[in-house]
């Protein structure tokens, strides 16, 4: 009571693309009596029974909705069971004082004076803690909690609460990251750790050969969990191995690059590359948890930070906010919040998620043509320029060029063009691209003649 559910609930539903329903509002609608009066007229026991019936019904709704439960609803065992089976329980964190500030003047029957209110708060606390699958203090925090994403400095040193299940844990770590952060993270996993596998640094890990090596080395059973420790490449590889090994195991991403933290570890896309194209083999497999620890970026070379800035700029253009002006930890958090929202609304990439490909059709073509020696961030920087120019936003393209300073790629033009045509976005001889109407207003599915796209691609090549 007084945690701010009725304000945050509808906003959260909008972010998730779901409907919002409140148990109290449904009760009032059905009985034509206010909840406060209902409570007094019928007495608490009967009120709780009515409440339980409505809560049970709403929690079973498909597609799922954001359901606001009344403050006392968890007293019902049935409601607690329904919550555990059907729902993600989000606890809105508050203190008795904050909550009292919101309800003091409301005239609610259980909010008559601060002392009894505080006692009630303390009595209910354990039930709330038990029912909570995640916790948040505000809207952004709620979006992250629901997606299993945690952003906190120092998080990589304390992972135990975060690992799903109770089985063994095996770590997959980038060869460049292993000597820097491997021991810290293995220690943070503790006694559940059963093996650690080192994979090639960076993009070279994203091959079917590496997946096969990993499949053969894994000893987990179906209670096990994989942990990815590295940049976007390690996360993509590990997520794909987790999606396929034993027909699917849970995995946890611990991203160590700016690309990984701001983008790759969030959203559940996993993949490896084929010679002819990026990410052509993969799976949607949402990580059980994403542990984003901005402190891990301290060892990242300047060049890799600059690569990551390309995804931050992409996200800022889509969100219509100058995210690149924030400090790195805040960049990471805001990018993760934005991408999480998009991916929760469109997890399987059937609609608005396509916006995240801004600049990427060009980027992937350049990466494939370079034999994957061109880093993803550098390719994205070039791709953004092409996308902004085709959007007719030349001055924004100049701003982005100033921020990211991309150099033209040294790759074979024919090979890049062949890769672009093999990308997943070519339909009926037209190339479909994501453009920008204006910052914050992506334009999906713009169709272009091949010649126009080819000359935009050529302009990115030395
Ligand atoms: N799945 C998605 O949604 C998604 C989104 C964006 C990018 N990606 C993919 O991510 C990949 C790019 O990932 P990336 O840019 O994170 O780079 P990366 O994973 O290829 O790593 C780049 C280099 O950084 C080193 N490194 C990583 N963390 C370090 C640290 N903390 N300190 C020092 N060195 C460190 C690695 O050893 C490697 O040499 C691409 O394959 C791209 O397609 C996927
Ligand atoms: Zn990208």
mmCIF file of N, CA, C and O in Angstrom, residues 218-285:
data_model
loop_
_atom_site.group_PDB
_atom_site.id
_atom_site.type_symbol
_atom_site.label_atom_id
_atom_site.label_comp_id
_atom_site.label_asym_id
_atom_site.label_seq_id
_atom_site.Cartn_x
_atom_site.Cartn_y
_atom_site.Cartn_z
ATOM 1 N N UNK A 218 31.328 -29.493 -22.927
ATOM 2 C CA UNK A 218 30.380 -29.267 -21.824
ATOM 3 C C UNK A 218 30.016 -30.573 -21.126
ATOM 4 O O UNK A 218 29.877 -31.604 -21.765
ATOM 5 N N UNK A 219 29.870 -30.479 -19.802
ATOM 6 C CA UNK A 219 29.473 -31.658 -19.023
ATOM 7 C C UNK A 219 28.197 -31.406 -18.223
ATOM 8 O O UNK A 219 27.846 -32.181 -17.338
ATOM 9 N N UNK A 220 27.530 -30.321 -18.511
ATOM 10 C CA UNK A 220 26.339 -29.964 -17.728
ATOM 11 C C UNK A 220 25.192 -30.921 -18.014
ATOM 12 O O UNK A 220 25.070 -31.427 -19.132
ATOM 13 N N UNK A 221 24.352 -31.154 -16.998
ATOM 14 C CA UNK A 221 23.076 -31.818 -17.285
ATOM 15 C C UNK A 221 21.998 -30.741 -17.352
ATOM 16 O O UNK A 221 22.309 -29.553 -17.352
ATOM 17 N N UNK A 222 20.741 -31.152 -17.405
ATOM 18 C CA UNK A 222 19.697 -30.166 -17.664
ATOM 19 C C UNK A 222 19.422 -29.221 -16.485
ATOM 20 O O UNK A 222 18.638 -28.287 -16.611
ATOM 21 N N UNK A 223 20.074 -29.461 -15.365
ATOM 22 C CA UNK A 223 19.922 -28.512 -14.259
ATOM 23 C C UNK A 223 21.007 -27.429 -14.309
ATOM 24 O O UNK A 223 21.032 -26.534 -13.472
ATOM 25 N N UNK A 224 21.906 -27.538 -15.289
ATOM 26 C CA UNK A 224 23.075 -26.658 -15.327
ATOM 27 C C UNK A 224 22.812 -25.303 -15.955
ATOM 28 O O UNK A 224 21.753 -25.049 -16.540
ATOM 29 N N UNK A 225 23.784 -24.424 -15.810
ATOM 30 C CA UNK A 225 23.708 -23.066 -16.356
ATOM 31 C C UNK A 225 25.047 -22.702 -16.993
ATOM 32 O O UNK A 225 26.102 -23.023 -16.450
ATOM 33 N N UNK A 226 24.983 -22.031 -18.146
ATOM 34 C CA UNK A 226 26.206 -21.516 -18.774
ATOM 35 C C UNK A 226 26.345 -20.034 -18.452
ATOM 36 O O UNK A 226 25.358 -19.296 -18.471
ATOM 37 N N UNK A 227 27.577 -19.613 -18.205
ATOM 38 C CA UNK A 227 27.846 -18.187 -17.988
ATOM 39 C C UNK A 227 28.785 -17.706 -19.085
ATOM 40 O O UNK A 227 29.822 -18.330 -19.332
ATOM 41 N N UNK A 228 28.426 -16.621 -19.760
ATOM 42 C CA UNK A 228 29.295 -16.024 -20.772
ATOM 43 C C UNK A 228 30.048 -14.869 -20.158
ATOM 44 O O UNK A 228 29.431 -13.957 -19.592
ATOM 45 N N UNK A 229 31.370 -14.872 -20.270
ATOM 46 C CA UNK A 229 32.176 -13.764 -19.768
ATOM 47 C C UNK A 229 33.044 -13.239 -20.908
ATOM 48 O O UNK A 229 34.033 -13.862 -21.298
ATOM 49 N N UNK A 230 32.636 -12.109 -21.460
ATOM 50 C CA UNK A 230 33.364 -11.529 -22.579
ATOM 51 C C UNK A 230 32.492 -10.511 -23.290
ATOM 52 O O UNK A 230 31.436 -10.121 -22.778
ATOM 53 N N UNK A 231 32.914 -10.114 -24.465
ATOM 54 C CA UNK A 231 32.161 -9.113 -25.217
ATOM 55 C C UNK A 231 30.986 -9.724 -25.959
ATOM 56 O O UNK A 231 30.573 -10.862 -25.680
ATOM 57 N N UNK A 232 30.469 -8.972 -26.916
ATOM 58 C CA UNK A 232 29.324 -9.432 -27.702
ATOM 59 C C UNK A 232 29.605 -10.757 -28.382
ATOM 60 O O UNK A 232 28.709 -11.603 -28.500
ATOM 61 N N UNK A 233 30.849 -10.972 -28.801
ATOM 62 C CA UNK A 233 31.174 -12.223 -29.496
ATOM 63 C C UNK A 233 30.990 -13.419 -28.573
ATOM 64 O O UNK A 233 30.351 -14.414 -28.936
ATOM 65 N N UNK A 234 31.551 -13.343 -27.380
ATOM 66 C CA UNK A 234 31.440 -14.455 -26.424
ATOM 67 C C UNK A 234 29.979 -14.670 -26.024
ATOM 68 O O UNK A 234 29.530 -15.806 -25.875
ATOM 69 N N UNK A 235 29.253 -13.573 -25.840
ATOM 70 C CA UNK A 235 27.834 -13.695 -25.456
ATOM 71 C C UNK A 235 27.038 -14.361 -26.585
ATOM 72 O O UNK A 235 26.220 -15.242 -26.333
ATOM 73 N N UNK A 236 27.293 -13.957 -27.835
ATOM 74 C CA UNK A 236 26.565 -14.552 -28.961
ATOM 75 C C UNK A 236 26.859 -16.050 -29.075
ATOM 76 O O UNK A 236 25.959 -16.863 -29.283
ATOM 77 N N UNK A 237 28.130 -16.404 -28.935
ATOM 78 C CA UNK A 237 28.531 -17.817 -29.033
ATOM 79 C C UNK A 237 27.940 -18.632 -27.882
ATOM 80 O O UNK A 237 27.338 -19.694 -28.085
ATOM 81 N N UNK A 238 28.107 -18.143 -26.670
ATOM 82 C CA UNK A 238 27.657 -18.891 -25.489
ATOM 83 C C UNK A 238 26.137 -19.019 -25.474
ATOM 84 O O UNK A 238 25.590 -20.079 -25.153
ATOM 85 N N UNK A 239 25.470 -17.931 -25.832
ATOM 86 C CA UNK A 239 24.005 -17.967 -25.877
ATOM 87 C C UNK A 239 23.527 -18.999 -26.885
ATOM 88 O O UNK A 239 22.569 -19.731 -26.638
ATOM 89 N N UNK A 240 24.227 -19.087 -28.012
ATOM 90 C CA UNK A 240 23.829 -20.071 -29.030
ATOM 91 C C UNK A 240 24.107 -21.490 -28.541
ATOM 92 O O UNK A 240 23.281 -22.396 -28.725
ATOM 93 N N UNK A 241 25.249 -21.682 -27.900
ATOM 94 C CA UNK A 241 25.547 -23.007 -27.340
ATOM 95 C C UNK A 241 24.484 -23.370 -26.298
ATOM 96 O O UNK A 241 24.002 -24.502 -26.252
ATOM 97 N N UNK A 242 24.102 -22.385 -25.474
ATOM 98 C CA UNK A 242 23.086 -22.646 -24.447
ATOM 99 C C UNK A 242 21.726 -22.942 -25.072
ATOM 100 O O UNK A 242 20.951 -23.736 -24.549
ATOM 101 N N UNK A 243 21.434 -22.312 -26.191
ATOM 102 C CA UNK A 243 20.138 -22.526 -26.848
ATOM 103 C C UNK A 243 20.042 -23.938 -27.417
ATOM 104 O O UNK A 243 18.950 -24.498 -27.521
ATOM 105 N N UNK A 244 21.180 -24.523 -27.761
ATOM 106 C CA UNK A 244 21.157 -25.775 -28.505
ATOM 107 C C UNK A 244 21.592 -26.986 -27.679
ATOM 108 O O UNK A 244 21.100 -28.087 -27.904
ATOM 109 N N UNK A 245 22.521 -26.798 -26.734
ATOM 110 C CA UNK A 245 23.030 -27.938 -25.978
ATOM 111 C C UNK A 245 21.914 -28.540 -25.126
ATOM 112 O O UNK A 245 21.201 -27.823 -24.417
ATOM 113 N N UNK A 246 21.731 -29.854 -25.219
ATOM 114 C CA UNK A 246 20.633 -30.544 -24.516
ATOM 115 C C UNK A 246 19.277 -29.886 -24.814
ATOM 116 O O UNK A 246 18.412 -29.829 -23.952
ATOM 117 N N UNK A 247 19.141 -29.354 -25.986
ATOM 118 C CA UNK A 247 17.922 -28.653 -26.445
ATOM 119 C C UNK A 247 17.600 -27.409 -25.620
ATOM 120 O O UNK A 247 16.455 -26.960 -25.584
ATOM 121 N N UNK A 248 18.622 -26.865 -24.985
ATOM 122 C CA UNK A 248 18.386 -25.572 -24.339
ATOM 123 C C UNK A 248 18.639 -25.571 -22.846
ATOM 124 O O UNK A 248 17.984 -26.274 -22.095
ATOM 125 N N UNK A 249 19.630 -24.790 -22.430
ATOM 126 C CA UNK A 249 19.930 -24.598 -21.015
ATOM 127 C C UNK A 249 19.836 -23.110 -20.713
ATOM 128 O O UNK A 249 20.032 -22.281 -21.605
ATOM 129 N N UNK A 250 19.577 -22.760 -19.466
ATOM 130 C CA UNK A 250 19.616 -21.329 -19.127
ATOM 131 C C UNK A 250 21.044 -20.796 -19.197
ATOM 132 O O UNK A 250 22.010 -21.553 -18.993
ATOM 133 N N UNK A 251 21.157 -19.509 -19.500
ATOM 134 C CA UNK A 251 22.504 -18.912 -19.514
ATOM 135 C C UNK A 251 22.460 -17.527 -18.908
ATOM 136 O O UNK A 251 21.394 -16.895 -18.822
ATOM 137 N N UNK A 252 23.622 -17.105 -18.450
ATOM 138 C CA UNK A 252 23.773 -15.794 -17.822
ATOM 139 C C UNK A 252 24.853 -15.046 -18.587
ATOM 140 O O UNK A 252 25.924 -15.589 -18.842
ATOM 141 N N UNK A 253 24.581 -13.825 -18.975
ATOM 142 C CA UNK A 253 25.574 -13.020 -19.679
ATOM 143 C C UNK A 253 26.259 -12.079 -18.697
ATOM 144 O O UNK A 253 25.591 -11.377 -17.934
ATOM 145 N N UNK A 254 27.589 -12.093 -18.725
ATOM 146 C CA UNK A 254 28.366 -11.105 -17.970
ATOM 147 C C UNK A 254 29.221 -10.358 -19.006
ATOM 148 O O UNK A 254 30.368 -10.711 -19.247
ATOM 149 N N UNK A 255 28.644 -9.348 -19.646
ATOM 150 C CA UNK A 255 29.342 -8.684 -20.738
ATOM 151 C C UNK A 255 30.483 -7.800 -20.246
ATOM 152 O O UNK A 255 30.370 -7.159 -19.210
ATOM 153 N N UNK A 256 31.583 -7.795 -21.009
ATOM 154 C CA UNK A 256 32.773 -7.067 -20.562
ATOM 155 C C UNK A 256 33.178 -5.933 -21.498
ATOM 156 O O UNK A 256 34.203 -5.292 -21.269
ATOM 157 N N UNK A 257 32.421 -5.729 -22.578
ATOM 158 C CA UNK A 257 32.726 -4.609 -23.484
ATOM 159 C C UNK A 257 31.567 -3.623 -23.456
ATOM 160 O O UNK A 257 30.468 -3.951 -22.999
ATOM 161 N N UNK A 258 31.820 -2.441 -24.008
ATOM 162 C CA UNK A 258 30.735 -1.457 -24.104
ATOM 163 C C UNK A 258 29.653 -1.951 -25.063
ATOM 164 O O UNK A 258 28.457 -1.814 -24.795
ATOM 165 N N UNK A 259 30.066 -2.569 -26.191
ATOM 166 C CA UNK A 259 29.075 -3.157 -27.108
ATOM 167 C C UNK A 259 28.240 -4.197 -26.368
ATOM 168 O O UNK A 259 27.009 -4.233 -26.474
ATOM 169 N N UNK A 260 28.909 -5.031 -25.597
ATOM 170 C CA UNK A 260 28.220 -6.104 -24.887
ATOM 171 C C UNK A 260 27.244 -5.573 -23.855
ATOM 172 O O UNK A 260 26.109 -6.043 -23.759
ATOM 173 N N UNK A 261 27.672 -4.573 -23.090
ATOM 174 C CA UNK A 261 26.829 -4.064 -22.002
ATOM 175 C C UNK A 261 25.695 -3.191 -22.513
ATOM 176 O O UNK A 261 24.586 -3.213 -21.988
ATOM 177 N N UNK A 262 25.983 -2.391 -23.538
ATOM 178 C CA UNK A 262 24.965 -1.459 -24.029
ATOM 179 C C UNK A 262 24.013 -2.148 -25.001
ATOM 180 O O UNK A 262 22.939 -1.635 -25.282
ATOM 181 N N UNK A 263 24.392 -3.312 -25.508
ATOM 182 C CA UNK A 263 23.614 -3.865 -26.606
ATOM 183 C C UNK A 263 23.571 -5.402 -26.622
ATOM 184 O O UNK A 263 22.528 -6.007 -26.375
ATOM 185 N N UNK A 264 24.709 -6.039 -26.907
ATOM 186 C CA UNK A 264 24.680 -7.447 -27.303
ATOM 187 C C UNK A 264 24.118 -8.404 -26.255
ATOM 188 O O UNK A 264 23.468 -9.393 -26.594
ATOM 189 N N UNK A 265 24.370 -8.121 -24.970
ATOM 190 C CA UNK A 265 23.970 -9.086 -23.943
ATOM 191 C C UNK A 265 22.466 -9.049 -23.666
ATOM 192 O O UNK A 265 21.918 -9.945 -23.042
ATOM 193 N N UNK A 266 21.811 -8.005 -24.148
ATOM 194 C CA UNK A 266 20.396 -7.812 -23.858
ATOM 195 C C UNK A 266 19.541 -8.256 -25.049
ATOM 196 O O UNK A 266 19.904 -8.001 -26.193
ATOM 197 N N UNK A 267 18.446 -8.929 -24.800
ATOM 198 C CA UNK A 267 17.459 -9.132 -25.860
ATOM 199 C C UNK A 267 17.341 -10.530 -26.405
ATOM 200 O O UNK A 267 16.407 -10.838 -27.134
ATOM 201 N N UNK A 268 18.304 -11.414 -26.083
ATOM 202 C CA UNK A 268 18.115 -12.820 -26.407
ATOM 203 C C UNK A 268 18.450 -13.252 -27.820
ATOM 204 O O UNK A 268 18.152 -14.379 -28.204
ATOM 205 N N UNK A 269 19.073 -12.398 -28.627
ATOM 206 C CA UNK A 269 19.526 -12.878 -29.931
ATOM 207 C C UNK A 269 20.907 -13.485 -29.765
ATOM 208 O O UNK A 269 21.807 -12.856 -29.216
ATOM 209 N N UNK A 270 21.069 -14.706 -30.248
ATOM 210 C CA UNK A 270 22.374 -15.370 -30.190
ATOM 211 C C UNK A 270 22.707 -15.847 -31.595
ATOM 212 O O UNK A 270 21.797 -16.106 -32.375
ATOM 213 N N UNK A 271 23.991 -15.942 -31.920
ATOM 214 C CA UNK A 271 24.315 -16.345 -33.298
ATOM 215 C C UNK A 271 25.788 -16.625 -33.480
ATOM 216 O O UNK A 271 26.643 -16.192 -32.701
ATOM 217 N N UNK A 272 26.082 -17.348 -34.573
ATOM 218 C CA UNK A 272 27.450 -17.426 -35.096
ATOM 219 C C UNK A 272 27.412 -16.955 -36.551
ATOM 220 O O UNK A 272 26.338 -16.833 -37.153
ATOM 221 N N UNK A 273 28.599 -16.699 -37.083
ATOM 222 C CA UNK A 273 28.707 -16.198 -38.462
ATOM 223 C C UNK A 273 28.960 -17.355 -39.433
ATOM 224 O O UNK A 273 29.536 -18.375 -39.066
ATOM 225 N N UNK A 274 28.542 -17.167 -40.665
ATOM 226 C CA UNK A 274 29.023 -18.018 -41.751
ATOM 227 C C UNK A 274 29.987 -17.173 -42.570
ATOM 228 O O UNK A 274 29.979 -15.941 -42.478
ATOM 229 N N UNK A 275 30.788 -17.818 -43.391
ATOM 230 C CA UNK A 275 31.746 -17.067 -44.183
ATOM 231 C C UNK A 275 31.022 -15.983 -45.000
ATOM 232 O O UNK A 275 31.485 -14.863 -45.122
ATOM 233 N N UNK A 276 29.856 -16.312 -45.518
ATOM 234 C CA UNK A 276 29.152 -15.400 -46.407
ATOM 235 C C UNK A 276 28.313 -14.351 -45.696
ATOM 236 O O UNK A 276 27.751 -13.475 -46.351
ATOM 237 N N UNK A 277 28.155 -14.456 -44.421
ATOM 238 C CA UNK A 277 27.316 -13.445 -43.778
ATOM 239 C C UNK A 277 27.320 -13.557 -42.268
ATOM 240 O O UNK A 277 27.496 -14.646 -41.711
ATOM 241 N N UNK A 278 27.100 -12.403 -41.625
ATOM 242 C CA UNK A 278 27.086 -12.302 -40.169
ATOM 243 C C UNK A 278 25.828 -12.924 -39.597
ATOM 244 O O UNK A 278 24.736 -12.752 -40.148
ATOM 245 N N UNK A 279 25.977 -13.558 -38.460
ATOM 246 C CA UNK A 279 24.827 -13.989 -37.649
ATOM 247 C C UNK A 279 23.805 -14.806 -38.440
ATOM 248 O O UNK A 279 22.615 -14.743 -38.160
ATOM 249 N N UNK A 280 24.264 -15.564 -39.438
ATOM 250 C CA UNK A 280 23.284 -16.262 -40.268
ATOM 251 C C UNK A 280 22.717 -17.511 -39.596
ATOM 252 O O UNK A 280 21.669 -18.009 -39.989
ATOM 253 N N UNK A 281 23.405 -18.009 -38.567
ATOM 254 C CA UNK A 281 22.885 -19.168 -37.834
ATOM 255 C C UNK A 281 22.766 -18.779 -36.366
ATOM 256 O O UNK A 281 23.744 -18.359 -35.752
ATOM 257 N N UNK A 282 21.565 -18.906 -35.827
ATOM 258 C CA UNK A 282 21.411 -18.495 -34.429
ATOM 259 C C UNK A 282 20.070 -18.894 -33.868
ATOM 260 O O UNK A 282 19.337 -19.677 -34.469
ATOM 261 N N UNK A 283 19.770 -18.362 -32.700
ATOM 262 C CA UNK A 283 18.507 -18.683 -32.038
ATOM 263 C C UNK A 283 18.115 -17.520 -31.134
ATOM 264 O O UNK A 283 18.983 -16.768 -30.682
ATOM 265 N N UNK A 284 16.822 -17.398 -30.898
ATOM 266 C CA UNK A 284 16.366 -16.493 -29.844
ATOM 267 C C UNK A 284 16.433 -17.270 -28.536
ATOM 268 O O UNK A 284 15.809 -18.324 -28.418
ATOM 269 N N UNK A 285 17.219 -16.793 -27.614
ATOM 270 C CA UNK A 285 17.330 -17.508 -26.331
ATOM 271 C C UNK A 285 17.664 -16.477 -25.260
ATOM 272 O O UNK A 285 18.815 -16.123 -25.051
#
